[in-house]
Structure formats: structure tokens, C-alpha cells
Amino acid sequence: QLTGYEHEEVLGENPRILKSGKNPAGLYLNMWDTISSGKVWQGEMINRRKDGSEYFEEMTITPLVQPNGTITHFIAIKQDISDRKRAEEALKLAHEQAVESNRMKTQLLAHVSHDMRTPLSAIIGYTEMLQANVYGEIPVEQKNVLTEIQDSANQLLLFVNNLIGQAQFETGKILLKPKYFFVEELVEACRDSVTYSANRKGLQMQYEIDPSLEQAIYGDPYWLRQILLNLANNAVKYTHQGLVKVRLFCPDQQHWTMEVADTGIGISKEAQETVFEPFRQVDGSKTREYGGSGLGLSIVKELTDLMGGQISLVSWPGVGSTFSVSFPYIEKRA
């Protein structure tokens, strides 16, 4: 049934009638060496049926050894595994296609993000120059419009930087450039990014830096700034009234912490389990109230892990959320 031959056609024939020519010579040598020495051989090979069609066969061949040591028979247990092999090949091909698709997506993210950042920098730069009256006095109404442009551009720049960060994580090309810096730099960047959005919603922004962090500390200010900006922007986005508090402090002598607390909509217990996954949002529907890519918290988590830190979340729906990110504290030596 397996080979298509009738009983009388194969009786007295050599098993080589099943040979397909698709197996390496070493496979047969290994098989015969093994069973000729009285050992059991297991393996796979491609054989040919009577009608010429090929099939994958899995087999176990056991020598029948007599008491005097001579081998009188070989017992072969065979199984057609063609369907399994086809499934394995299909799975392998699907995996390769998925890997290639992911590689192209990551490459596209990186290229598009870099191309977007250049004109964005120009928009932000010229907006700041106009606000500073570099090209002459600007009416109040126009300054308000410029503020809207600057806020929107800053939000888009944060999104672009997150895309670049995600692409770098997926390709393993993200680089840390730690140095000594003052945490006030992080707070200033946060103020520049979220103040207008917070004021427009009537939110109170509070900033607190523990006196123990007035000395320069060691870390990568660019990526640390990215962490704080994402947390602060998220807090403002999901808070309708009340306040957003940014606090930098030392919980102990070995660590320092960035904490962002809000009085916003909060996060359910179920959503907290997936909130740090890339492109995931609490509300993923097309009609969701809040925009965004779902990359912010993913970037925060990945950067925190990369820098040897720890992140924690405490949140209650309708009450608010508190994100805390702690890092090893390395103070600048005199």
C-alpha cells in the first residue's frame, strides 16, 4: 500500500527498487554499517513508489541476531511522513517570510522616521525663531497659532523618535551613550514638551527634584529624556482634570527614580498586563477617544530594561496612574 507494488512484484527483489536518487550516499553507508554491526538504525529518506512518485519515509531497521552472532533478517518499520514534511516546509517558509516581512517593516520604520525628523526639526526651529521675534514683532493671535504649531510638531517629533527607537530595538542597533549630566535637563525637556498641552486642558503641572539629585549623575540623557517625555505626555493625554506630577528622587542610596503621577482615567488590571507591549493600547478600537501609536510605554519598558532599571505601575480606573522608573545611582566623583 505504501509503495504501490504488489506482493509478487517485490518478493525476492532488493529494496534498492525504492531508491529515488535523492538521498546522499553517506546515508546508505551509515545505515548499512549500523545494521551490519547488529545495531538499530533510525532515519529518514526519500523513496520512490512504483508509479514514480516520491515520498518521505521515516524508518527504524532492526537486525535479527541469532545466538551464534549471525544476522539472518532485518526488520524494518516504515512510515510515510510526506504530509508532515510538507507541513514543516510550509511552516519554515512562513517563518522565513515573516522574518523578512518584519525586517522590511523595521527598515521602513527607520528610514521613514529619519526622513521625517529632518523637516520636523526645521519646523520647530523656525517656529521658535518666529516666537522670539527674530523676523520682527508677531501679533498675539499669530503667536498663539505658532504655539499650536510648536506643540503639534513636538508631539510628532516624540512619535518619530519612538518609531526610530522601536526600529533600533528590533535590529539590535540601539546604542547607549552614558555621560554625567544634571537631571534638571530632563525636567526642562519635559516642561517644553507638555506645558502647552497641559495648560490647554486646564491641568496643573508639578515638578519636584529631590535635593540628593542636585549633583551630576551618570546615564544616557537622550534616552532618559525619551522615557520621561513618554510618561509625561501619556499622563497629560489621559488626564481630563486635576494634576500631573513629575518627581525625581532617590528611594535609597543605590538608586534614583523618575515618577510620573496623574489624576487621569487610570488603567484596568487586565490592561496593565499588556500596556508595555509594542503597538498596544488600552482601547485599540478604530473609534477610540485617545490617539497615539501605542509605542510610548513599550519604548519606556525596553529602554528601562536596557539601562538596567526597573519599572512599576500603580493604577486604579477613574483615580489615576503612577509610573515609577528606577535606575542605579552613579554620582559624579570629584
XYZ file of N, CA and C in Angstrom, residues 122-269:
444
model
N 13.280 71.461 11.267
C 13.202 72.782 10.643
C 11.933 73.517 11.073
N 10.805 72.793 11.103
C 9.538 73.408 11.526
C 9.647 73.941 12.952
N 10.187 73.119 13.845
C 10.313 73.530 15.252
C 11.284 74.694 15.380
N 12.403 74.610 14.650
C 13.407 75.674 14.736
C 12.888 77.019 14.265
N 12.228 77.054 13.109
C 11.691 78.311 12.587
C 10.546 78.830 13.452
N 9.765 77.922 14.024
C 8.682 78.350 14.913
C 9.245 79.072 16.131
N 10.298 78.503 16.704
C 10.927 79.138 17.866
C 11.518 80.495 17.511
N 12.090 80.602 16.294
C 12.651 81.887 15.854
C 11.550 82.925 15.671
N 10.416 82.517 15.122
C 9.295 83.434 14.958
C 8.754 83.878 16.316
N 8.673 82.939 17.259
C 8.187 83.279 18.599
C 9.129 84.253 19.307
N 10.412 84.160 18.971
C 11.408 85.054 19.581
C 11.527 86.376 18.829
N 10.620 86.607 17.859
C 10.600 87.865 17.084
C 11.888 88.095 16.290
N 12.539 86.997 15.875
C 13.767 87.135 15.084
C 13.473 87.826 13.753
N 12.284 87.592 13.192
C 11.929 88.193 11.905
C 10.941 89.346 12.083
N 10.922 89.918 13.256
C 10.042 91.046 13.515
C 8.949 90.691 14.515
N 8.283 91.711 15.002
C 7.240 91.540 16.010
C 6.059 90.759 15.424
N 5.557 89.807 16.214
C 4.452 88.955 15.797
C 3.227 89.276 16.655
N 2.058 89.496 16.035
C 0.828 89.744 16.812
C 0.510 88.567 17.742
N -0.226 88.843 18.815
C -0.554 87.833 19.817
C -1.315 86.664 19.198
N -2.264 86.978 18.296
C -3.047 85.911 17.669
C -2.147 84.947 16.904
N -1.156 85.511 16.197
C -0.239 84.664 15.440
C 0.687 83.878 16.360
N 1.054 84.470 17.493
C 1.884 83.736 18.454
C 1.134 82.528 19.010
N -0.170 82.695 19.217
C -0.968 81.569 19.690
C -0.988 80.442 18.656
N -1.073 80.828 17.381
C -1.043 79.825 16.311
C 0.318 79.140 16.283
N 1.389 79.918 16.454
C 2.737 79.346 16.472
C 2.902 78.362 17.626
N 2.281 78.674 18.754
C 2.343 77.767 19.899
C 1.659 76.442 19.568
N 0.526 76.524 18.859
C -0.168 75.302 18.425
C 0.725 74.491 17.488
N 1.375 75.194 16.548
C 2.273 74.514 15.604
C 3.416 73.837 16.348
N 4.006 74.555 17.286
C 5.142 74.005 18.031
C 4.727 72.790 18.865
N 3.568 72.871 19.503
C 3.097 71.747 20.314
C 2.838 70.516 19.437
N 2.181 70.729 18.309
C 1.901 69.612 17.406
C 3.192 69.014 16.853
N 4.139 69.880 16.511
C 5.422 69.408 15.990
C 6.189 68.618 17.047
N 6.138 69.080 18.290
C 6.823 68.356 19.373
C 6.199 66.982 19.596
N 4.865 66.916 19.520
C 4.188 65.630 19.676
C 4.573 64.681 18.542
N 4.632 65.221 17.335
C 5.014 64.394 16.187
C 6.470 63.967 16.283
N 7.329 64.856 16.785
C 8.740 64.511 16.944
C 8.915 63.381 17.953
N 8.134 63.411 19.034
C 8.197 62.338 20.023
C 7.771 61.013 19.395
N 6.718 61.063 18.579
C 6.245 59.871 17.883
C 7.318 59.327 16.930
N 7.957 60.229 16.178
C 9.013 59.820 15.244
C 10.188 59.214 16.000
N 10.588 59.833 17.096
C 11.694 59.297 17.898
C 11.349 57.919 18.452
N 10.084 57.711 18.805
C 9.653 56.390 19.280
C 9.745 55.348 18.163
N 9.366 55.744 16.948
C 9.474 54.832 15.810
C 10.930 54.443 15.570
N 11.812 55.434 15.632
C 13.242 55.162 15.442
C 13.744 54.236 16.543
N 13.331 54.521 17.772
C 13.747 53.677 18.893
C 13.272 52.251 18.732
N 12.003 52.078 18.320
C 11.460 50.736 18.123
C 12.220 49.994 17.034
N 12.532 50.690 15.930
C 13.286 50.074 14.840
C 14.674 49.672 15.307
N 15.311 50.513 16.116
C 16.642 50.195 16.629
C 16.601 49.009 17.579
N 15.553 48.922 18.378
C 15.424 47.765 19.272
C 15.281 46.478 18.481
N 14.450 46.510 17.427
C 14.188 45.305 16.660
C 15.398 44.844 15.866
N 16.289 45.770 15.520
C 17.500 45.393 14.783
C 18.702 45.226 15.702
N 18.508 45.496 16.987
C 19.609 45.361 17.939
C 20.683 46.418 17.770
N 20.322 47.551 17.169
C 21.321 48.588 16.877
C 21.246 49.784 17.813
N 20.445 49.698 18.851
C 20.348 50.827 19.766
C 21.633 50.936 20.587
N 22.138 52.146 20.709
C 23.396 52.377 21.424
C 23.162 53.347 22.569
N 23.721 53.033 23.698
C 23.681 53.937 24.842
C 24.961 54.764 24.865
N 24.809 56.048 25.136
C 25.963 56.940 25.250
C 25.915 57.628 26.608
N 26.240 56.873 27.663
C 26.145 57.448 29.015
C 27.213 58.508 29.271
N 26.846 59.470 30.077
C 27.770 60.527 30.496
C 27.212 61.155 31.770
N 27.981 62.045 32.367
C 27.491 62.743 33.548
C 26.626 63.928 33.103
N 25.473 64.092 33.727
C 24.564 65.185 33.376
C 23.718 65.525 34.601
N 23.018 66.665 34.522
C 22.151 67.091 35.615
C 20.698 66.763 35.264
N 19.970 66.205 36.227
C 18.596 65.767 35.958
C 17.676 66.942 35.626
N 18.101 68.161 35.942
C 17.310 69.332 35.585
C 17.077 69.393 34.075
N 18.043 68.835 33.303
C 17.893 68.802 31.846
C 16.642 68.007 31.458
N 16.388 66.913 32.160
C 15.223 66.090 31.866
C 13.930 66.848 32.159
N 13.915 67.561 33.287
C 12.719 68.314 33.680
C 12.441 69.440 32.700
N 13.502 70.130 32.243
C 13.325 71.221 31.289
C 12.755 70.709 29.974
N 13.251 69.568 29.512
C 12.736 68.974 28.274
C 11.267 68.603 28.440
N 10.920 68.126 29.620
C 9.536 67.757 29.905
C 8.641 68.997 29.893
N 9.103 70.063 30.518
C 8.336 71.318 30.523
C 8.079 71.798 29.092
N 9.116 71.801 28.276
C 8.984 72.274 26.899
C 7.989 71.442 26.108
N 7.902 70.149 26.423
C 7.073 69.241 25.634
C 5.601 69.250 26.031
N 5.307 69.342 27.321
C 3.920 69.110 27.756
C 3.202 70.332 28.310
N 3.921 71.434 28.552
C 3.292 72.586 29.214
C 2.075 73.088 28.456
N 2.213 73.265 27.137
C 1.098 73.833 26.369
C -0.105 72.892 26.389
N 0.123 71.592 26.185
C -0.983 70.629 26.188
C -1.686 70.604 27.541
N -0.891 70.681 28.608
C -1.472 70.671 29.953
C -2.287 71.934 30.209
N -1.745 73.090 29.808
C -2.458 74.356 30.016
C -3.764 74.380 29.234
N -3.748 73.850 28.027
C -4.940 73.850 27.186
C -6.059 73.024 27.818
N -5.700 71.978 28.602
C -6.694 71.144 29.269
C -6.989 71.618 30.693
N -6.289 72.684 31.106
C -6.505 73.204 32.453
C -5.891 72.348 33.542
N -4.860 71.592 33.202
C -4.213 70.714 34.178
C -3.096 71.454 34.903
N -2.898 71.072 36.137
C -1.797 71.617 36.924
C -0.578 70.706 36.769
N 0.564 71.300 36.414
C 1.815 70.546 36.296
C 2.690 70.842 37.510
N 3.167 69.795 38.158
C 4.061 69.947 39.300
C 5.374 69.215 39.027
N 6.480 69.859 39.381
C 7.796 69.258 39.197
C 8.545 69.307 40.528
N 9.158 68.199 40.859
C 9.896 68.130 42.133
C 11.185 67.345 41.928
N 12.323 67.966 42.302
C 13.621 67.306 42.228
C 14.187 67.214 43.643
N 14.442 66.003 44.078
C 14.999 65.781 45.414
C 16.383 66.427 45.505
N 16.682 67.111 46.625
C 17.998 67.742 46.793
C 19.165 66.770 46.594
N 18.941 65.489 46.852
C 20.011 64.498 46.686
C 20.380 64.294 45.222
N 19.557 64.828 44.299
C 19.842 64.685 42.867
C 20.358 65.981 42.246
N 20.811 66.897 43.078
C 21.335 68.155 42.539
C 22.729 67.981 41.946
N 23.421 66.881 42.316
C 24.725 66.587 41.736
C 24.546 65.875 40.400
N 25.556 65.988 39.542
C 25.511 65.293 38.254
C 25.507 63.788 38.477
N 24.693 63.072 37.681
C 24.650 61.612 37.766
C 25.022 61.018 36.407
N 25.245 59.719 36.387
C 25.739 59.049 35.186
C 24.612 58.302 34.484
N 24.464 58.548 33.180
C 23.433 57.867 32.402
C 23.376 58.439 30.998
N 22.475 57.932 30.187
C 22.296 58.436 28.829
C 21.159 59.453 28.834
N 21.466 60.756 28.802
C 20.417 61.767 28.922
C 19.413 61.742 27.781
N 19.843 61.352 26.561
C 18.916 61.332 25.424
C 17.797 60.325 25.659
N 18.162 59.075 25.993
C 17.147 58.040 26.166
C 16.383 58.209 27.469
N 17.023 58.745 28.499
C 16.305 59.024 29.748
C 15.254 60.109 29.510
N 15.621 61.105 28.695
C 14.660 62.148 28.338
C 13.481 61.546 27.575
N 13.781 60.572 26.707
C 12.721 59.917 25.951
C 11.742 59.186 26.880
N 12.274 58.562 27.909
C 11.434 57.874 28.892
C 10.508 58.859 29.589
N 11.079 59.949 30.110
C 10.285 60.916 30.868
C 9.249 61.614 29.981
N 9.629 61.932 28.741
C 8.695 62.589 27.825
C 7.501 61.688 27.526
N 7.756 60.410 27.308
C 6.666 59.478 27.031
C 5.723 59.352 28.217
N 6.292 59.236 29.407
C 5.449 59.107 30.603
C 4.637 60.376 30.850
N 5.282 61.532 30.702
C 4.589 62.797 30.954
C 3.518 63.066 29.899
N 3.828 62.822 28.639
C 2.848 63.043 27.575
C 1.652 62.107 27.729
N 1.920 60.858 28.100
C 0.827 59.921 28.345
C -0.063 60.407 29.479
N 0.568 60.890 30.547
C -0.190 61.363 31.705
C -1.107 62.518 31.322
N -0.580 63.470 30.549
C -1.394 64.617 30.122
C -2.514 64.155 29.194
N -2.203 63.231 28.296
C -3.189 62.763 27.323
C -4.397 62.114 28.006
N -4.130 61.320 29.059
C -5.206 60.544 29.678
C -5.757 61.182 30.952
N -5.458 62.461 31.165
C -5.979 63.171 32.336
C -6.858 64.325 31.891
N -8.117 64.353 32.346
C -9.064 65.410 31.954
C -9.060 66.575 32.937
N -8.812 66.271 34.196
C -8.796 67.343 35.198
C -7.890 66.936 36.356
N -7.432 67.949 37.074
C -6.551 67.651 38.216
C -5.118 68.020 37.902
N -4.203 67.093 38.186
C -2.793 67.443 38.028
C -1.969 66.269 37.521
N -0.789 66.620 37.020
C 0.242 65.659 36.645
C 1.502 66.066 37.386
N 2.053 65.135 38.140
C 3.223 65.453 38.950
C 4.425 64.641 38.485
N 5.518 65.344 38.202
C 6.779 64.720 37.811
C 7.741 64.860 38.986
N 8.202 63.743 39.473
C 9.054 63.756 40.664
C 10.301 62.928 40.422
N 11.467 63.500 40.693
C 12.745 62.805 40.585
C 13.354 62.746 41.982
N 13.647 61.525 42.447
C 14.124 61.385 43.818
C 14.955 60.118 43.966
N 15.548 59.953 45.144
C 16.332 58.754 45.466
C 15.582 57.935 46.515
N 15.058 56.763 46.144
C 14.366 55.931 47.123
C 15.327 55.304 48.125
N 16.603 55.157 47.723
C 17.652 54.665 48.610
C 18.994 55.166 48.062
N 20.079 54.783 48.698
C 21.390 55.297 48.313
C 21.920 54.688 47.018
N 21.334 53.590 46.563
C 21.834 52.903 45.364
C 21.012 53.202 44.101
N 19.879 53.895 44.223
C 19.013 54.099 43.069
C 18.461 55.522 43.019
N 18.070 55.929 41.813
C 17.311 57.167 41.647
C 16.097 56.861 40.769
N 15.031 57.629 40.931
C 13.745 57.279 40.318
C 13.097 58.479 39.633
N 12.508 58.197 38.450
C 11.633 59.160 37.786
C 10.205 58.675 38.004
N 9.381 59.510 38.569
C 7.999 59.133 38.864
C 7.050 60.140 38.235
N 6.050 59.629 37.522
C 5.023 60.489 36.920
C 3.669 59.999 37.410
N 2.974 60.865 38.156
C 1.662 60.513 38.718
C 0.604 61.437 38.130
N -0.589 60.901 37.891
C -1.665 61.725 37.340
C -2.985 61.387 38.008
N -3.969 62.232 37.766
C -5.327 62.000 38.270
C -6.241 61.673 37.094
N -5.728 60.867 36.170
C -6.437 60.577 34.930
C -7.389 59.407 35.001
N -7.639 58.806 33.839
C -8.679 57.772 33.721
C -8.250 56.439 34.332
N -6.943 56.253 34.557
C -6.469 55.012 35.144
C -6.447 53.861 34.145
N -5.911 52.737 34.588
C -5.752 51.556 33.733
C -6.288 50.341 34.482
N -7.121 49.568 33.813
C -7.689 48.382 34.454
C -6.603 47.345 34.716
N -6.891 46.417 35.627
C -5.937 45.367 35.989
C -5.591 44.514 34.764
